[in-house]
Coordinates of C-alpha atoms in Angstrom, one line a residue:
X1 CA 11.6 -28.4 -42.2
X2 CA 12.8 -31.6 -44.0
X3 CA 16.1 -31.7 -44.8
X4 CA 17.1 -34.5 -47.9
X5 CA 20.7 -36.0 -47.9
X6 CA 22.0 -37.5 -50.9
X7 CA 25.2 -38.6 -52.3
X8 CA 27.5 -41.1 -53.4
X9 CA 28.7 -43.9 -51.3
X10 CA 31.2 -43.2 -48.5
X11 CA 30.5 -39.3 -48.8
X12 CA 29.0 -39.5 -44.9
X13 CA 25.0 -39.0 -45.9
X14 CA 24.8 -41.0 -42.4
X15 CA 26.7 -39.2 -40.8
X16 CA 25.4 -35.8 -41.1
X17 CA 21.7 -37.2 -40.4
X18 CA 23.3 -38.4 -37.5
X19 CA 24.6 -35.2 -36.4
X20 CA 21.7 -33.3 -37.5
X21 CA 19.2 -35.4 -35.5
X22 CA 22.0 -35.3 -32.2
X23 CA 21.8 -31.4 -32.9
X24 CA 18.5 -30.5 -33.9
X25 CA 16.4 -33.6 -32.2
X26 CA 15.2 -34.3 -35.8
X27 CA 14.2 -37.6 -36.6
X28 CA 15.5 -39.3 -39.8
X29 CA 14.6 -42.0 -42.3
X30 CA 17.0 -43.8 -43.4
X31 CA 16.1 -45.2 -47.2
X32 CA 18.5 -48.0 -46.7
X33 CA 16.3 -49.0 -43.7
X34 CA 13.3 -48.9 -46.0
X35 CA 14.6 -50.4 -48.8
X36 CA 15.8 -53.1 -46.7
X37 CA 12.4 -53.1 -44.5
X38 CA 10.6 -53.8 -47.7
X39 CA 13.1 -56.6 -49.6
X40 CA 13.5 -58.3 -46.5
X41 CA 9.5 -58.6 -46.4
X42 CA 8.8 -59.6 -49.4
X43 CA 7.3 -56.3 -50.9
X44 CA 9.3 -56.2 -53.4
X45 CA 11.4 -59.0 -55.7
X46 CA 14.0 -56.7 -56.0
X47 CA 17.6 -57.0 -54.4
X48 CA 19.7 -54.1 -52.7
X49 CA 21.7 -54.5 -56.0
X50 CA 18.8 -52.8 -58.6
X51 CA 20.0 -49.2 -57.7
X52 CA 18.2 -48.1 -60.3
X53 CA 14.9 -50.0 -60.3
X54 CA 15.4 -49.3 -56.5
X55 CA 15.1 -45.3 -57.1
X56 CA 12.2 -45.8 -59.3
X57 CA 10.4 -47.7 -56.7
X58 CA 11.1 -46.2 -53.6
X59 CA 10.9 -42.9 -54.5
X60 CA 7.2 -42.0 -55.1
X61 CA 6.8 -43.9 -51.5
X62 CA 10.0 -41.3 -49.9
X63 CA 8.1 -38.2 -51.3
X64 CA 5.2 -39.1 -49.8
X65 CA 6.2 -39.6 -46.8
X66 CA 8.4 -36.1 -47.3
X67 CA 4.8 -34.4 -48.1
X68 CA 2.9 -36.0 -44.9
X69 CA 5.8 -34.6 -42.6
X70 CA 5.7 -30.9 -44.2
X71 CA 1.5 -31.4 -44.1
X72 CA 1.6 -32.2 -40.2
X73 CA 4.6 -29.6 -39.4
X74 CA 7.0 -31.9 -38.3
X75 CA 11.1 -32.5 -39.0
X76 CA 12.1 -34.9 -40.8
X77 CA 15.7 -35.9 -41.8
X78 CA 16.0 -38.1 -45.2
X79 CA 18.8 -39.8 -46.0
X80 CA 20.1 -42.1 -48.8
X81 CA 21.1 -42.3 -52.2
X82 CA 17.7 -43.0 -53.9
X83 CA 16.9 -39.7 -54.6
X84 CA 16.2 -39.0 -58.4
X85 CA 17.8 -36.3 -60.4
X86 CA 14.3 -35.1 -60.6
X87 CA 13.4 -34.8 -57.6
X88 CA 12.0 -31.5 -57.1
X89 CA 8.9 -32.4 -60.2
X90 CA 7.1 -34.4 -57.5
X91 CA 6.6 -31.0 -55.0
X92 CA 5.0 -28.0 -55.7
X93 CA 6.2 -24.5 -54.2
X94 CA 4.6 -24.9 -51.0
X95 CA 6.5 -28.0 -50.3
X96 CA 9.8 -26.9 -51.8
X97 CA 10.3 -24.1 -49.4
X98 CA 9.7 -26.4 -47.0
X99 CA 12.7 -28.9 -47.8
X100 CA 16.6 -28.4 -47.7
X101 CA 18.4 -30.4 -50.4
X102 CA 22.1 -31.4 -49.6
X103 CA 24.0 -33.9 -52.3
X104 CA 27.6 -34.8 -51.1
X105 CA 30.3 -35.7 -54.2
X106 CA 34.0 -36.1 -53.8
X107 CA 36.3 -35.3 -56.4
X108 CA 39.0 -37.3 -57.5
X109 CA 41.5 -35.2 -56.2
X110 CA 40.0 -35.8 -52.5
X111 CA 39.8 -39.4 -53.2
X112 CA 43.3 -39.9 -54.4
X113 CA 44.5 -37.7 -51.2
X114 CA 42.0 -39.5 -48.7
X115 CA 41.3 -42.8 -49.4
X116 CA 42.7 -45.2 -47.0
X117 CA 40.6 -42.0 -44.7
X118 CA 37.7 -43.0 -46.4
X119 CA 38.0 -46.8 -45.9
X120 CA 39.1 -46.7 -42.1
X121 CA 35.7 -44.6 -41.6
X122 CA 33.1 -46.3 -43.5
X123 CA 31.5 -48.1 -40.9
X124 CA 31.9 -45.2 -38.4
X125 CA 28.2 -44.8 -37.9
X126 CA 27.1 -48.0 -39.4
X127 CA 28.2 -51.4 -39.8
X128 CA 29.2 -52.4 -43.3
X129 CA 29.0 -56.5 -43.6
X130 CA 31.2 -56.2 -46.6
X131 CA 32.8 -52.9 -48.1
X132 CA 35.7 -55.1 -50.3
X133 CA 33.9 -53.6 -53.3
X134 CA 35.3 -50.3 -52.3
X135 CA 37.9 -48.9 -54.4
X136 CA 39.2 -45.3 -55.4
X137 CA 38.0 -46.0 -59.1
X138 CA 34.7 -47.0 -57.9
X139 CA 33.9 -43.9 -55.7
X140 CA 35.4 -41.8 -58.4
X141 CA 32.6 -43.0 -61.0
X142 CA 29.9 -43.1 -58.2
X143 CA 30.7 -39.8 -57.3
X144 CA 31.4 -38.1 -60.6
X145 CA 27.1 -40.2 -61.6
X146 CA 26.0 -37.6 -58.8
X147 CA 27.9 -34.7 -59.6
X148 CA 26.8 -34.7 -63.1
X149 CA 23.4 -35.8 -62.8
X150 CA 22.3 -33.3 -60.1
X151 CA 24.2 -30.5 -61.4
X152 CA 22.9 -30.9 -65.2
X153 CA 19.5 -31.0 -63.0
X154 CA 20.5 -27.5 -61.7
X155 CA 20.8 -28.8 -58.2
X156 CA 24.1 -27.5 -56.1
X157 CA 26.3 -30.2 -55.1
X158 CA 28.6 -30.1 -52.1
X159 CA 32.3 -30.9 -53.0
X160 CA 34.0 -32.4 -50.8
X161 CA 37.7 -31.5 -52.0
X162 CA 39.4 -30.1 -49.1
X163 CA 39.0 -30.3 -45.3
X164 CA 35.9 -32.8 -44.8
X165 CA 34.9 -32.0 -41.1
X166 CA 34.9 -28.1 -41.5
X167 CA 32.5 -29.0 -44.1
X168 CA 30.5 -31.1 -42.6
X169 CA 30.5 -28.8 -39.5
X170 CA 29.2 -25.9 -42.1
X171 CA 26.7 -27.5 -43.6
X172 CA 25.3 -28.4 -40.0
X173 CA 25.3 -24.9 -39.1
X174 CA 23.1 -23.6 -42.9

């Protein structure tokens, strides 16, 4: 089984990998470690600020390594928020029943409630150098990108609008 965690930033994508590996002894890729792994080499010219050249190029390199682990039977856990709309165009059936999709969105209403939440827990799993850039009008549009770009894809986005570790907890136990 491999199991792909998306979302918007701050929605806890880290987080659940975490527990899902502590749980399930699943191993996960991170594709912030990746992206990182290949800037920081100089793979790529591209900064951790080219979001979208950064989908576009990580991508087809994720979803193979998605299809090796399904090939070989193993678990994987993939996590980040390079995952295209598209995704599923790039697997056929045989792979697709092999992978669980999960996208995490707030709304605005969860936002507005739990922000100053949201800040005081951002580095709970890792370290952010800087998160000043974080603001309740800039999650809102980040979250509302994902929302509307994976549902008009026909993909089911988990809200988070209500209580965020009975969720979390729930979607551990699907």
């Amino acid at each position: 089984m491999v199991i792909i965690i998306t979302g918007a930033s701050h929605t806890g994508k880290t987080m659940l990998a975490q527990k899902l590996l502590e749980k399930y002894s699943y191993p996960y890729l991170s594709i912030d470690h990746l992206k990182m792994g290949l800037i920081r080499s100089g793979n790529t010219d591209l900064t951790p600020y080219d979001d979208d050249k950064l989908t576009d190029y990580l991508w087809p390199i994720v979803q193979e390594i998605i299809k090796t682990a399904i090939e070989n039977k193993q678990n994987l856990i993939v996590e980040g928020c390079y995952i295209p709309f598209d995704w599923r165009k790039g697997f056929n059936k045989d792979y697709l029943d092999s992978i669980r999709f999960i996208c995490l969105a707030m709304t605005d209403e969860y936002i507005d409630r739990h922000f100053a939440d949201i800040a005081d827990h951002s580095s709970e799993i890792e370290s952010r150098l800087d998160d000043s850039y974080c603001t309740p009008d800039l999650l809102k549009k980040d979250n509302q990108f994902y929302i509307e770009g994976f549902e008009k894809a026909g993909e089911k986005v988990t809200l988070i609008n209500d209580e965020y570790t009975e969720l979390i907890s729930s979607l551990m136990e699907s």
